[in-house]
Coordinates of C-alpha atoms in Angstrom, one line a residue:
M1 CA 28.3 -15.5 -13.6
S2 CA 27.1 -16.2 -17.2
E3 CA 26.7 -13.4 -19.9
P4 CA 23.9 -11.5 -19.9
I5 CA 21.1 -12.1 -22.8
L6 CA 20.3 -8.5 -24.3
D7 CA 17.8 -9.3 -27.1
L8 CA 15.2 -8.1 -26.1
A9 CA 14.7 -4.3 -25.0
R10 CA 11.6 -4.1 -23.2
I11 CA 8.2 -4.1 -23.1
G12 CA 6.3 -2.7 -26.3
H13 CA 3.3 -2.5 -25.0
A14 CA 0.8 -5.1 -23.7
E15 CA -2.9 -6.2 -24.3
L16 CA -5.8 -6.1 -21.7
L17 CA -8.9 -7.8 -22.4
T18 CA -12.6 -6.0 -21.3
P19 CA -15.9 -7.1 -21.1
K20 CA -16.7 -3.7 -20.7
P21 CA -15.3 -1.8 -23.4
E22 CA -17.1 1.6 -23.8
E23 CA -16.4 2.0 -19.6
S24 CA -13.1 0.8 -19.4
L25 CA -12.1 3.0 -22.8
R26 CA -13.6 6.4 -20.6
F27 CA -11.6 4.6 -17.7
F28 CA -8.0 4.8 -19.4
V29 CA -8.9 8.1 -21.8
D30 CA -10.3 10.2 -19.2
V31 CA -9.3 9.3 -16.1
L32 CA -5.7 8.1 -16.3
G33 CA -5.3 10.9 -19.7
M34 CA -4.4 8.5 -22.2
E35 CA -4.5 9.0 -25.8
E36 CA -6.6 7.3 -27.9
E37 CA -3.9 6.7 -31.0
A38 CA -6.0 3.8 -33.5
R39 CA -9.2 1.4 -33.7
D40 CA -9.0 -1.8 -35.3
G41 CA -11.3 -4.6 -35.5
L42 CA -12.6 -4.9 -31.1
S43 CA -9.3 -3.2 -30.6
V44 CA -8.0 0.3 -29.0
F45 CA -4.6 1.5 -29.2
L46 CA -3.8 4.0 -26.4
R47 CA -0.7 5.6 -25.0
G48 CA 0.9 7.6 -22.6
W49 CA 2.1 11.1 -23.1
G50 CA 6.0 9.4 -22.8
D51 CA 5.4 6.4 -25.2
Y52 CA 8.2 7.1 -28.4
L53 CA 6.6 4.2 -30.5
R54 CA 2.5 4.8 -31.4
Y55 CA 1.3 3.0 -28.5
S56 CA 1.5 0.8 -25.2
L57 CA -1.8 0.0 -24.5
K58 CA -4.5 -2.1 -27.0
L59 CA -7.6 -2.3 -24.9
T60 CA -9.9 -5.3 -26.6
E61 CA -13.2 -6.4 -26.3
A62 CA -13.5 -9.7 -24.7
P63 CA -16.0 -11.9 -22.9
R64 CA -13.4 -11.4 -19.8
A65 CA -11.3 -9.8 -18.4
G66 CA -7.4 -10.5 -18.2
L67 CA -4.7 -10.2 -20.5
G68 CA -3.9 -10.9 -23.6
H69 CA -0.4 -11.1 -24.3
V70 CA 2.6 -9.0 -24.0
A71 CA 4.8 -7.6 -26.4
L72 CA 8.3 -7.1 -26.4
R73 CA 10.1 -4.9 -28.6
A74 CA 13.9 -7.1 -29.6
W75 CA 17.4 -4.5 -30.6
S76 CA 17.6 -5.6 -34.1
P77 CA 16.1 -8.3 -36.2
E78 CA 19.4 -10.6 -35.8
A79 CA 18.2 -10.1 -31.7
L80 CA 14.9 -11.6 -32.3
E81 CA 15.7 -14.0 -35.0
R82 CA 18.3 -15.6 -31.7
R83 CA 15.5 -15.3 -29.3
V84 CA 12.9 -16.6 -31.8
A85 CA 15.5 -20.3 -31.4
A86 CA 15.4 -19.9 -27.9
V87 CA 11.8 -20.1 -27.6
E88 CA 11.2 -22.8 -30.4
A89 CA 14.4 -25.3 -28.6
S90 CA 12.5 -24.4 -25.7
G91 CA 9.4 -25.7 -27.1
R92 CA 7.1 -23.0 -26.5
G93 CA 6.4 -21.4 -29.4
L94 CA 3.1 -20.6 -31.3
G95 CA 4.4 -19.5 -34.7
W96 CA 4.3 -15.7 -36.1
I97 CA 1.9 -13.5 -37.1
D98 CA 2.1 -11.2 -39.7
G99 CA 1.9 -8.1 -37.6
D100 CA -0.7 -5.5 -35.8
V101 CA -1.1 -1.7 -35.8
G102 CA 2.5 -0.2 -35.5
H103 CA 4.6 -3.3 -35.5
G104 CA 5.6 -5.7 -38.3
P105 CA 6.1 -9.7 -38.0
A106 CA 5.3 -11.0 -34.3
Y107 CA 6.6 -14.5 -32.8
R108 CA 4.0 -15.5 -30.2
C109 CA 4.9 -17.6 -27.3
T110 CA 3.8 -18.8 -24.0
D111 CA 5.3 -19.3 -20.4
P112 CA 5.1 -22.2 -18.6
D113 CA 1.5 -20.7 -17.4
G114 CA -0.1 -19.9 -20.6
H115 CA 0.3 -15.9 -20.6
V116 CA 1.5 -15.3 -24.2
F117 CA 3.9 -12.6 -25.5
E118 CA 5.0 -11.4 -28.6
L119 CA 8.6 -10.7 -29.7
F120 CA 9.0 -8.0 -32.6
Y121 CA 11.7 -5.6 -33.7
E122 CA 9.9 -3.4 -36.7
A123 CA 8.0 -0.6 -35.2
E124 CA 7.0 2.7 -36.5
R125 CA 7.3 5.8 -34.4
Y126 CA 4.9 7.8 -33.2
E127 CA 4.3 11.2 -35.2
P128 CA 2.0 13.5 -33.1
P129 CA -0.5 15.5 -34.5
E130 CA -0.6 19.1 -35.1
H131 CA -2.8 19.3 -31.6
L132 CA -0.3 17.1 -29.7
R133 CA 2.8 18.3 -31.1
P134 CA 5.2 19.1 -28.3
S135 CA 7.5 22.3 -28.0
W136 CA 10.7 19.9 -27.6
R137 CA 12.0 17.8 -29.8
N138 CA 13.4 15.1 -27.7
Q139 CA 9.7 14.8 -26.1
P140 CA 7.2 12.1 -28.3
Q141 CA 4.2 13.9 -27.3
R142 CA 2.4 17.6 -26.0
Y143 CA 1.8 17.0 -22.3
V144 CA -2.0 17.6 -21.5
G145 CA -2.5 17.3 -18.3
R146 CA -5.9 15.2 -18.6
G147 CA -6.8 12.8 -15.7
A148 CA -4.0 11.3 -14.3
A149 CA -1.8 11.8 -16.9
V150 CA 0.2 8.7 -16.8
K151 CA 3.6 9.0 -19.1
R152 CA 3.9 4.9 -20.4
L153 CA 3.1 1.6 -19.4
D154 CA 5.6 0.9 -16.8
H155 CA 5.1 -3.3 -15.6
V156 CA 3.2 -6.1 -15.8
N157 CA 2.4 -8.3 -12.8
V158 CA 0.8 -11.4 -13.7
L159 CA -0.1 -14.7 -11.1
A160 CA 1.6 -17.8 -12.4
A161 CA 0.9 -21.6 -10.5
D162 CA 4.3 -22.6 -10.3
V163 CA 6.7 -19.1 -9.9
R164 CA 10.4 -20.6 -10.2
A165 CA 9.3 -22.4 -13.5
N166 CA 8.0 -19.2 -15.2
R167 CA 10.3 -17.3 -13.6
T168 CA 13.0 -19.7 -15.0
F169 CA 11.7 -19.7 -18.4
A170 CA 12.2 -15.9 -18.5
Q171 CA 15.5 -15.8 -17.6
D172 CA 17.0 -18.7 -19.7
V173 CA 14.5 -18.1 -23.1
L174 CA 13.6 -14.1 -23.1
G175 CA 16.7 -13.2 -21.5
Y176 CA 15.1 -11.2 -18.3
R177 CA 17.6 -10.6 -15.3
L178 CA 16.2 -11.1 -11.7
Y179 CA 16.1 -8.5 -9.5
E180 CA 14.8 -9.9 -6.2
R181 CA 12.7 -13.0 -5.7
I182 CA 10.9 -14.5 -2.6
E183 CA 11.1 -18.2 -1.2
L184 CA 9.4 -19.3 1.6
D185 CA 11.0 -21.7 4.4
D186 CA 10.1 -25.3 2.3
G187 CA 11.9 -23.8 -0.3
T188 CA 8.6 -22.8 -2.4
E189 CA 9.4 -19.2 -4.5
T190 CA 5.9 -17.1 -4.1
G191 CA 7.4 -13.5 -6.3
A192 CA 10.0 -13.1 -9.0
W193 CA 10.8 -9.3 -9.9
L194 CA 12.5 -9.2 -13.3
S195 CA 14.0 -6.4 -15.7
L196 CA 15.4 -6.6 -19.1
S197 CA 16.5 -3.4 -18.3
I198 CA 18.4 -1.2 -15.3
A199 CA 14.8 0.0 -14.0
A200 CA 14.4 -2.8 -10.8
H201 CA 11.4 -4.9 -12.6
E202 CA 9.5 -5.0 -15.5
L203 CA 8.1 -8.2 -15.7
I204 CA 6.3 -9.8 -12.2
Y205 CA 5.3 -13.3 -11.3
V206 CA 3.7 -14.0 -8.2
A207 CA 2.0 -17.3 -7.1
D208 CA -1.4 -17.8 -7.3
A209 CA -3.7 -18.1 -4.7
Y210 CA -5.9 -20.7 -6.4
G211 CA -2.7 -22.4 -8.5
A212 CA -5.3 -21.1 -11.3
T213 CA -2.4 -20.4 -14.7
G214 CA -2.5 -17.6 -17.2
R215 CA -3.8 -15.0 -14.8
L216 CA -3.4 -11.6 -14.5
H217 CA -2.6 -9.3 -11.3
H218 CA -2.6 -5.9 -13.0
L219 CA -0.9 -3.6 -15.6
A220 CA 1.5 -0.5 -14.2
F221 CA 1.5 3.1 -15.5
W222 CA 4.2 5.1 -14.6
V223 CA 4.1 9.2 -13.5
D224 CA 7.4 11.4 -12.6
T225 CA 6.4 12.5 -9.3
R226 CA 5.1 11.1 -6.2
E227 CA 2.9 13.7 -6.4
E228 CA 1.0 12.8 -9.1
C229 CA 0.5 9.2 -7.9
L230 CA -1.4 11.3 -4.5
R231 CA -3.2 13.4 -7.2
A232 CA -3.9 10.2 -9.3
A233 CA -5.4 9.3 -5.7
D234 CA -8.1 11.7 -5.7
I235 CA -9.0 11.8 -9.5
F236 CA -9.7 7.8 -8.9
V237 CA -11.9 8.6 -5.7
D238 CA -14.0 11.5 -7.7
S239 CA -14.5 9.4 -10.6
G240 CA -16.0 6.7 -8.5
V241 CA -13.1 4.3 -9.4
R242 CA -12.8 1.5 -6.8
I243 CA -8.8 2.4 -4.7
E244 CA -8.2 -0.9 -3.5
A245 CA -4.7 0.1 -2.0
A246 CA -4.2 4.1 -1.5
P247 CA -1.3 5.8 -2.1
S248 CA 1.9 4.1 -0.2
K249 CA 5.8 2.3 -0.9
H250 CA 6.7 -0.9 -1.7
G251 CA 8.8 -2.9 0.2
V252 CA 10.2 -4.7 -3.2
A253 CA 11.6 -2.3 -5.4
Q254 CA 10.4 0.3 -2.8
G255 CA 8.3 1.7 -6.2
F256 CA 5.7 4.3 -5.0
F257 CA 1.7 3.0 -5.7
L258 CA -1.8 3.8 -6.1
Y259 CA -3.8 0.8 -6.9
G260 CA -7.6 0.3 -8.8
F261 CA -10.1 -1.0 -11.3
E262 CA -11.0 0.0 -13.8
P263 CA -14.4 -0.6 -14.9
G264 CA -14.0 -4.5 -16.6
G265 CA -12.2 -5.6 -13.6
N266 CA -8.6 -5.6 -14.2
R267 CA -6.7 -4.1 -11.3
I268 CA -4.5 -0.7 -12.5
E269 CA -1.8 0.7 -10.8
V270 CA 0.0 4.2 -11.0
T271 CA 3.6 3.8 -10.1
T272 CA 6.8 6.3 -9.7
G273 CA 9.8 5.7 -8.0
G274 CA 11.7 2.5 -7.2
Y275 CA 15.2 2.2 -8.0
F276 CA 17.7 1.2 -11.0
V277 CA 20.6 -1.2 -11.4
Y278 CA 23.4 -0.2 -13.3
D279 CA 25.9 -3.0 -11.9
P280 CA 26.8 -6.0 -14.0
D281 CA 27.4 -8.4 -10.9
F282 CA 24.2 -7.5 -8.8
E283 CA 23.1 -10.0 -6.6
P284 CA 19.2 -10.6 -6.7
I285 CA 17.6 -10.1 -3.6
T286 CA 16.0 -13.5 -1.7
W287 CA 13.0 -12.0 0.5
T288 CA 12.2 -14.3 3.4
A289 CA 7.7 -15.6 4.9
A290 CA 9.2 -13.3 8.0
E291 CA 10.2 -10.1 6.1
R292 CA 7.7 -10.0 4.1
A293 CA 4.8 -10.4 7.1
R294 CA 6.2 -6.8 8.1
G295 CA 3.9 -5.4 5.4
Q296 CA 4.9 -2.4 2.8
Y297 CA 7.4 -0.1 3.8
W298 CA 6.4 1.5 6.2
G299 CA 4.4 -1.0 7.9
V300 CA 1.5 -0.9 6.1
Q301 CA -0.5 -3.8 6.0
T302 CA -1.0 -5.3 2.9
I303 CA -4.7 -5.7 2.3
E304 CA -6.0 -9.6 1.5
S305 CA -6.9 -9.4 -2.5
F306 CA -4.0 -8.1 -3.2
H307 CA -2.3 -12.1 -2.4
T308 CA -6.0 -13.3 -3.9
Y309 CA -8.0 -11.3 -6.5
G310 CA -6.8 -11.8 -10.0
T311 CA -8.3 -11.7 -14.0
P312 CA -10.0 -14.1 -15.3
E313 CA -11.4 -14.4 -12.2
I314 CA -11.9 -17.4 -10.4
D315 CA -16.1 -18.5 -9.9
G316 CA -16.9 -16.7 -6.8
E317 CA -14.1 -14.9 -6.5
G318 CA -14.1 -10.7 -6.1

């Protein structure tokens, strides 16, 4: 077993594109309960009450919905340099940018499918204003309990024309660890659940039903309990948010979930649960098509749109 690559620590933030910026902003503030931290140009920067950096979501106005980029924070300046060298050797580098709100210089690259990643180290920790100052110093922000009151960005799920190629890039170049995957009888890989940490998944690749590239399946935001996930479903209903899949438990990774759509058309998950991997020699779990046909953990069959819909939409989809 080769030594793990431990240069990247976690997801710093994700950029979500929306053609309905004001409606999308109201969703994340009023329904998910996030705080607006900053604005710059066409972007609004939002945070959950448990985020230690300034934000975990960059919401940007764009002609079509989808994923702008995923930003990954390195453990140190030296770790960042090592990953940049690995990316450049892979031929997938795009070069450096000066930085963005809340973080310093970042190196941009793409996976084989065209999803954009930013690698950075320098970042500003969150300093709450007085009305959001917590009563305990080990909590970055006061819990205000607005809407679903999501705590942080949990994971990003992207669609891919070639899951195996993207999974291999994430492992070999970025240093992700593979925890679960799906392989069909003909050897085609249709899903991969990867993580930079002990969490069962932080980056997921699933096969794009249309064979398209660079699309988003969903962004997932964490709450601490199943009851909060159920409460989020009630809030979705009362707020007129279209629910795609009501609360239940995944088979793969065992997370508890609620799926709906924000006004710009992007799929959003409220999630909790799952498992942690502490073993240094954990063997990735490979699921067959027959096993996945069982549906979710309690036997609930997955709705068809979950396998086909992504953003930006394919003409005729939706």
